[in-house]
CSV table of C-alpha atoms in Angstrom, one decimal:
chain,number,residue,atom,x,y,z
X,1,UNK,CA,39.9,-98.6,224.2
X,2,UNK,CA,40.0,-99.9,220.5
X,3,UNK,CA,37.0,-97.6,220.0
X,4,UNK,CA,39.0,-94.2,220.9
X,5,UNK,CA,42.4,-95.6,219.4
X,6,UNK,CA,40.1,-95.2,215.8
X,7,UNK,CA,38.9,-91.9,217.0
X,8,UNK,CA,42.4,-90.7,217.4
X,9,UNK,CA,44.0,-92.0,214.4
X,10,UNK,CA,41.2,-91.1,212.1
X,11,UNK,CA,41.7,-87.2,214.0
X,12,UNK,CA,45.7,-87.6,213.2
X,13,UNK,CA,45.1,-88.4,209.7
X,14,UNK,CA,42.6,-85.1,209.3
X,15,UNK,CA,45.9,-83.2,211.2
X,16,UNK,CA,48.3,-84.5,208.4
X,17,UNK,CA,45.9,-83.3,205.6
X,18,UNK,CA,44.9,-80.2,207.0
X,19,UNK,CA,48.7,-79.3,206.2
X,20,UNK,CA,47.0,-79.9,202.6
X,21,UNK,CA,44.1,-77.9,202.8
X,22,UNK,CA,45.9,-74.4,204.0
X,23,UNK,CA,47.2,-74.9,200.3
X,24,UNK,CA,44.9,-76.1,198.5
X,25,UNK,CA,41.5,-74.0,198.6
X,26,UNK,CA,40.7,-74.0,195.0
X,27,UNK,CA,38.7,-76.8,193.0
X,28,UNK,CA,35.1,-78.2,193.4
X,29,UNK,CA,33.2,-80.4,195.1
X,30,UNK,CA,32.6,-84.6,193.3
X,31,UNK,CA,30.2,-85.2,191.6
X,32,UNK,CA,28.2,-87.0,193.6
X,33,UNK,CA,28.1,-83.4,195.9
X,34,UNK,CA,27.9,-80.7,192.9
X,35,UNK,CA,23.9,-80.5,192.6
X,36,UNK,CA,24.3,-79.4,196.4
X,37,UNK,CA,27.3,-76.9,195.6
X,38,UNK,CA,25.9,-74.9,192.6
X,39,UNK,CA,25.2,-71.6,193.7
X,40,UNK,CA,22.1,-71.0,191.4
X,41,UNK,CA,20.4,-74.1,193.1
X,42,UNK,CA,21.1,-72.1,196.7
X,43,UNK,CA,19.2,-69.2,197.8
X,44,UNK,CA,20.6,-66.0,197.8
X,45,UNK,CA,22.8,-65.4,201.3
X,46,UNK,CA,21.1,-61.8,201.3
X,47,UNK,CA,17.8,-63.2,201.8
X,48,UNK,CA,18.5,-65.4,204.9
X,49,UNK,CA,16.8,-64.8,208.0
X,50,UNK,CA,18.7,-63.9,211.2
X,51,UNK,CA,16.1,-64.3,213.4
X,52,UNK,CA,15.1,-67.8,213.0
X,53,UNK,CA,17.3,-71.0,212.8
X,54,UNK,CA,17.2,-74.3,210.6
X,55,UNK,CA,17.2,-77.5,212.7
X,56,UNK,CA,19.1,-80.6,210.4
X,57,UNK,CA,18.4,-83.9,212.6
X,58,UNK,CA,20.2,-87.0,211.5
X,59,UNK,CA,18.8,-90.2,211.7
X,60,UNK,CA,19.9,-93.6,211.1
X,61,UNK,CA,17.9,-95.9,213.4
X,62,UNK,CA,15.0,-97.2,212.8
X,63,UNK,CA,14.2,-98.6,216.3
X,64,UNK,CA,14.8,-94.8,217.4
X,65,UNK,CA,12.2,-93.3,214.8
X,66,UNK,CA,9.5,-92.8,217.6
X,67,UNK,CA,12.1,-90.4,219.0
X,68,UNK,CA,12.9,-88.8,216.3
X,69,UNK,CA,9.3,-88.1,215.0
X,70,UNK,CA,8.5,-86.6,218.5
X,71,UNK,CA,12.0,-84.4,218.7
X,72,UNK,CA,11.2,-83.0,214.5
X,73,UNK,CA,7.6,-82.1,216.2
X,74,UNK,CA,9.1,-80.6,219.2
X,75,UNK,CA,11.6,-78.2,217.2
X,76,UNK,CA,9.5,-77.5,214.9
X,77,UNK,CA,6.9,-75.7,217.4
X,78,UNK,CA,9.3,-73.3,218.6
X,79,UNK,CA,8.4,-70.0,216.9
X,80,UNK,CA,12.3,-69.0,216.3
X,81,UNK,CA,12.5,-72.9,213.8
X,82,UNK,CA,12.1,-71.7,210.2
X,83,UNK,CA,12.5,-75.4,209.3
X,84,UNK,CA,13.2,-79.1,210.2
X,85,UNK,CA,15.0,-81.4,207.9
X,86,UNK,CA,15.1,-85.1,208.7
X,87,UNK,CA,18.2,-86.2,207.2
X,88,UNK,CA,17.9,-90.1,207.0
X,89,UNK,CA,21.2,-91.7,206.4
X,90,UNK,CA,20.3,-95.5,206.3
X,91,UNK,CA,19.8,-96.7,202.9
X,92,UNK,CA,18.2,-100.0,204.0
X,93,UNK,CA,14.9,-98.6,205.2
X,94,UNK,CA,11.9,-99.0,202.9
X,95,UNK,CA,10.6,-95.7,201.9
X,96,UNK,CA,7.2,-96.4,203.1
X,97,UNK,CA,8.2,-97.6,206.7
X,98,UNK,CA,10.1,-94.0,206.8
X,99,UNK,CA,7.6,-92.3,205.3
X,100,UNK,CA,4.6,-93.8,207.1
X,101,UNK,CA,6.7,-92.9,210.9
X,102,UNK,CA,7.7,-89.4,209.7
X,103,UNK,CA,4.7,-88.9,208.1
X,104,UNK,CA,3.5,-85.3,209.6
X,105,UNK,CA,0.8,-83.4,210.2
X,106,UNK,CA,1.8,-79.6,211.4
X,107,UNK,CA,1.0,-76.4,211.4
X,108,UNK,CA,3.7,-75.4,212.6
X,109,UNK,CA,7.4,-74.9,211.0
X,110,UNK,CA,7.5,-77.5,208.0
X,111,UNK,CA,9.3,-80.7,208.7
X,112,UNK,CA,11.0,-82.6,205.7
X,113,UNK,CA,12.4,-86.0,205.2
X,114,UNK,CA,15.7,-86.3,203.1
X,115,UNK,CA,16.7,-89.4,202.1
X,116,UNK,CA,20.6,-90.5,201.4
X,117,UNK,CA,21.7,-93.2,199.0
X,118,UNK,CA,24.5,-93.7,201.5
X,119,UNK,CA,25.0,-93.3,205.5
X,120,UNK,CA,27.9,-91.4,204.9
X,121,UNK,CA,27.9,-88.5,207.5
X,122,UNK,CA,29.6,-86.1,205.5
X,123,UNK,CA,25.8,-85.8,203.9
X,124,UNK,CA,25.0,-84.2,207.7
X,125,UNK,CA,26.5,-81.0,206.0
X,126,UNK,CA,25.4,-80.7,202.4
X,127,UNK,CA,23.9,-77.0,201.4
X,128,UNK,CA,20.5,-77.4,200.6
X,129,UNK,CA,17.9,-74.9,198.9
X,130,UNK,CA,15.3,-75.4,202.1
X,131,UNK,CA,18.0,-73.9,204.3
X,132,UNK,CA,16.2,-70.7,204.7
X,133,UNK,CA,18.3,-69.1,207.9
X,134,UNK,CA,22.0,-67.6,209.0
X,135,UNK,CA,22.2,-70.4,211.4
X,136,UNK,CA,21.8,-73.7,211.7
X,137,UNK,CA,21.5,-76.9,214.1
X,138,UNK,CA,22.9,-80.0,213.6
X,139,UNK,CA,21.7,-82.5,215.7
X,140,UNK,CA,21.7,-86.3,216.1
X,141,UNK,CA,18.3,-88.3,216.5
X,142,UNK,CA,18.9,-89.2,220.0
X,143,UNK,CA,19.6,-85.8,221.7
X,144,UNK,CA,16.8,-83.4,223.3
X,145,UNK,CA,17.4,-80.0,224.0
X,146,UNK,CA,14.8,-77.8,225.7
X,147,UNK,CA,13.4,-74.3,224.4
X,148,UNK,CA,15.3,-72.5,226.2
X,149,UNK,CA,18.3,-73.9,225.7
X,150,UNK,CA,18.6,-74.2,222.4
X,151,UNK,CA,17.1,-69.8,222.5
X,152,UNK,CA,19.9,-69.7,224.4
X,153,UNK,CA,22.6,-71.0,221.8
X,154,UNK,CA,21.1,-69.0,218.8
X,155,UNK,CA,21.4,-65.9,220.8
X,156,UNK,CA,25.3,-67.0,221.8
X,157,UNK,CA,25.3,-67.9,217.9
X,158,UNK,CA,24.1,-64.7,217.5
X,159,UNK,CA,26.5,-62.5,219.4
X,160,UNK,CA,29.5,-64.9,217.9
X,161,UNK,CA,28.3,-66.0,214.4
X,162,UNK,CA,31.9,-66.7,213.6
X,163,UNK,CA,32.1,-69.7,215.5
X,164,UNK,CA,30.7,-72.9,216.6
X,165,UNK,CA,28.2,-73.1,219.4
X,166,UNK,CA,27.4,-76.5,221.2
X,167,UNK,CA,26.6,-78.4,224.5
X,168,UNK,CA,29.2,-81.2,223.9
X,169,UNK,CA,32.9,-80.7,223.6
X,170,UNK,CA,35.5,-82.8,223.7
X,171,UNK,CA,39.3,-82.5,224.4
X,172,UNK,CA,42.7,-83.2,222.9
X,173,UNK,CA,45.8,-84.0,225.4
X,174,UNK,CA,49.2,-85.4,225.2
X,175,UNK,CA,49.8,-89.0,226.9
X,176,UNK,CA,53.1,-89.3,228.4
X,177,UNK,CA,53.3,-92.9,229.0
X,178,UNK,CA,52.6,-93.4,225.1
X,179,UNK,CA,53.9,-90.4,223.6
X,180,UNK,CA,50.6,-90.1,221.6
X,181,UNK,CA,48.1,-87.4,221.2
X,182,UNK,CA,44.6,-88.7,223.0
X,183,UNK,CA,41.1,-87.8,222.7
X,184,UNK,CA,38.7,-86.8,225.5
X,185,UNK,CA,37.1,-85.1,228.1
X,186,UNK,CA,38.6,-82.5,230.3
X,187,UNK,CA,36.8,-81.0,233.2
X,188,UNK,CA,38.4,-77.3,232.6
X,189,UNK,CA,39.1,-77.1,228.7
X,190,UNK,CA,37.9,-78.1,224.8
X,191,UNK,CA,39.0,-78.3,221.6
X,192,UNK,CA,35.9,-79.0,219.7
X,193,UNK,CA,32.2,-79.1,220.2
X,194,UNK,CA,30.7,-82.3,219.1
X,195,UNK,CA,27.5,-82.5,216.1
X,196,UNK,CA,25.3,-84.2,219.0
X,197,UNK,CA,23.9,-80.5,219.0
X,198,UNK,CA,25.6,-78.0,217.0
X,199,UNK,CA,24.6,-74.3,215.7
X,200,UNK,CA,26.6,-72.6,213.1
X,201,UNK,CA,26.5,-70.8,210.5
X,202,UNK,CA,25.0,-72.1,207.3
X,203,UNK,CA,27.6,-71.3,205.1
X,204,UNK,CA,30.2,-73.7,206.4
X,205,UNK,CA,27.9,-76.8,204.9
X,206,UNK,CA,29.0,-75.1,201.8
X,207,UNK,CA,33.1,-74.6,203.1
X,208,UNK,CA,32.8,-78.4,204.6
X,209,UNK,CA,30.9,-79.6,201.6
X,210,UNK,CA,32.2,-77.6,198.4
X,211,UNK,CA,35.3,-75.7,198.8
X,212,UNK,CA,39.2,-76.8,199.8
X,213,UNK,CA,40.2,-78.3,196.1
X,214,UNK,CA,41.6,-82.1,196.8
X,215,UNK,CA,42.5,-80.7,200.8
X,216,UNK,CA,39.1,-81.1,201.7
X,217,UNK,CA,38.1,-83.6,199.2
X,218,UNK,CA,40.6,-86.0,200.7
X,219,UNK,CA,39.7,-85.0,204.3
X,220,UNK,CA,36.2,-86.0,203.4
X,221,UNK,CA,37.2,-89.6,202.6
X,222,UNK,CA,38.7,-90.0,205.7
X,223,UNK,CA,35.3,-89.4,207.8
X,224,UNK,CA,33.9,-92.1,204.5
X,225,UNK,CA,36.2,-94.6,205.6
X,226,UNK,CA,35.8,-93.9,209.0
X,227,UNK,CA,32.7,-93.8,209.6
X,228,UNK,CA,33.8,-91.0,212.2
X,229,UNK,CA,35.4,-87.7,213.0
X,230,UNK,CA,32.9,-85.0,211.0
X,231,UNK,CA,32.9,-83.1,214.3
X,232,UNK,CA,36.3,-82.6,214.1
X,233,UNK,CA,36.6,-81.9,210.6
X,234,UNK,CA,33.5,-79.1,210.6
X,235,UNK,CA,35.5,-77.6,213.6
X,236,UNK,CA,38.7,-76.9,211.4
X,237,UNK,CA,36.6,-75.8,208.7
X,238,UNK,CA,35.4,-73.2,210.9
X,239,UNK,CA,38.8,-72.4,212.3
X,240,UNK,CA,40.3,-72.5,209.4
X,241,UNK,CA,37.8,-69.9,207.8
X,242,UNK,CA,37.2,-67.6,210.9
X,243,UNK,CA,40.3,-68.4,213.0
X,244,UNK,CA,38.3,-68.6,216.0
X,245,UNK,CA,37.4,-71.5,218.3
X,246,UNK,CA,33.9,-73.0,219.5
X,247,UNK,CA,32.2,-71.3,222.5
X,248,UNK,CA,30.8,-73.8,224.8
X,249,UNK,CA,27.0,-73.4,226.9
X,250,UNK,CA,25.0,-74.8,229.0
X,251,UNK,CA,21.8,-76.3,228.9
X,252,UNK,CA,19.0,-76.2,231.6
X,253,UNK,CA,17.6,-80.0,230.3
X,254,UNK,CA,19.9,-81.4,227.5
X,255,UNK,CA,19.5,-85.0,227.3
X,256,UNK,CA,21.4,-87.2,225.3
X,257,UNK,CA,19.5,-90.6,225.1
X,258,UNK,CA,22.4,-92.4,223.4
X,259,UNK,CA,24.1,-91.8,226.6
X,260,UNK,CA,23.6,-95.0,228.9
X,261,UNK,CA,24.3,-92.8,232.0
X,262,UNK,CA,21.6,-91.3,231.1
X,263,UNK,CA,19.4,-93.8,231.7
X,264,UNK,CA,17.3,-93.5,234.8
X,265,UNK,CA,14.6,-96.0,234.0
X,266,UNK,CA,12.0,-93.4,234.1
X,267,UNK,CA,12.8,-91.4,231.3
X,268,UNK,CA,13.6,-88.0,233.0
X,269,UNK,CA,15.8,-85.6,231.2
X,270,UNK,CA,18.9,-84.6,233.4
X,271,UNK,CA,20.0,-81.4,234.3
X,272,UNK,CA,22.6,-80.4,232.1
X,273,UNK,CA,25.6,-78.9,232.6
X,274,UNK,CA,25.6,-75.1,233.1
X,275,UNK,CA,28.5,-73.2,231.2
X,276,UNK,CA,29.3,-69.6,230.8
X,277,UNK,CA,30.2,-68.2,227.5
């Protein structure tokens, strides 16, 4: 569909300037990213906790705020979430609407609200001084994931903290009929693991957002313009730095509510997908 041809053009283009990258890993970050990239605004790597994780949920929607208020509540409960950080990515919201729906009271792990001038989603992986932990999960606002599950990934995380680990991959393959490298799902194999619900570690926001000289900086404009493909970017940021792949697992109850297969009409989470790692 038109949909996917955008997908895969805007992933060919990030192949093309990948060649660029390899080569070019010196340089900084814009301006509009440096107070994010300066090292004495970051705490000190030695002090991050291993133990505990950093959820990063991004929102957009307003009509999905509800959700989102109840999934920031539900991470932050878990005793192994140092933090939540709402990252809101639509501009158009008035702060008091925002405020007033994400307005929490917890005892619990502290939940913030970060608010972006722009929805562009390379913001999804700024470094930010609140990021307290080793790991991190990106998420987006309309996908659950149940304690265990996401214990699970940590501990996978853990074991592998060179790579990616995620419920939601995605495949490339090689259409005959058009000659043309295609995007999507393949029942035995993956490529990359999507930012629906990601954990990684926390220093490739500052790789993806910082580093890679006029490489990255131009790889960055193509998820601007395209409104698309920072899953695939982050995964050759990680590649690129480790030079190992992302580990796919499975969930007991994932549920991704943007999913209209998902929808049951009585709000039950599906069983997801059990994966080995």
């Amino acid at each position: 569909d038109l949909e996917g041809m955008k997908v895969v053009a805007a992933a060919a283009a990030l192949w093309l300037l990948f060649a660029v990258v390899v080569f070019s890993t010196s340089g900084g970050s814009s301006s509009g990213e440096e107070r994010h990239c300066r090292p004495e605004d970051l705490p000190d790597p030695l002090t991050l906790r291993a133990d505990q994780i950093t959820v990063l949920i991004s929102g957009y929607s307003e009509a999905r705020l509800p959700l989102l208020r109840s999934l920031a509540v539900s991470y932050s409960s878990l005793p192994f979430v140092a933090a939540v950080l709402v990252l809101w990515g639509n501009p158009s919201t008035p702060s008091p609407a925002l405020l007033d729906a994400l307005s929490l009271d917890t005892a619990a792990a502290p939940i913030s609200v970060h608010r972006h001038p722009t929805p562009s989603l390379n913001a999804r992986f700024l470094p930010r001084r609140e990021i307290r932990t080793r790991a991190v999960a990106v998420c987006d606002d309309d996908v659950e994931i149940d304690q265990a599950s996401l214990r699970l990934a940590l501990a996978v995380w853990g074991a592998h903290p060179d790579r990616i680990v995620g419920f939601f991959a995605r495949s490339h393959d090689l259409d005959l009929s058009r000659r043309a490298w295609i995007y999507t799902v393949h029942p035995d194999r993956y490529s990359i693991v999507l930012t629906k619900f990601m954990v990684l570690a926390a220093d490739h926001l500052r790789r993806y957002s910082c580093d890679g000289g006029e490489g990255m900086r131009a790889a960055r404009a193509v998820v601007e313009a395209e409104t698309n493909c920072e899953d695939i970017l982050m995964n050759f940021v990680v590649a690129m730095a480790t030079g190992r792949g992302p580990l796919l697992v499975g969930g007991r109850r994932v549920r991704d509510w943007g999913d209209v297969r998902n929808e049951d009409g009585a709000g039950k989470v599906e069983e997801g997908r059990r994966g080995e790692w």
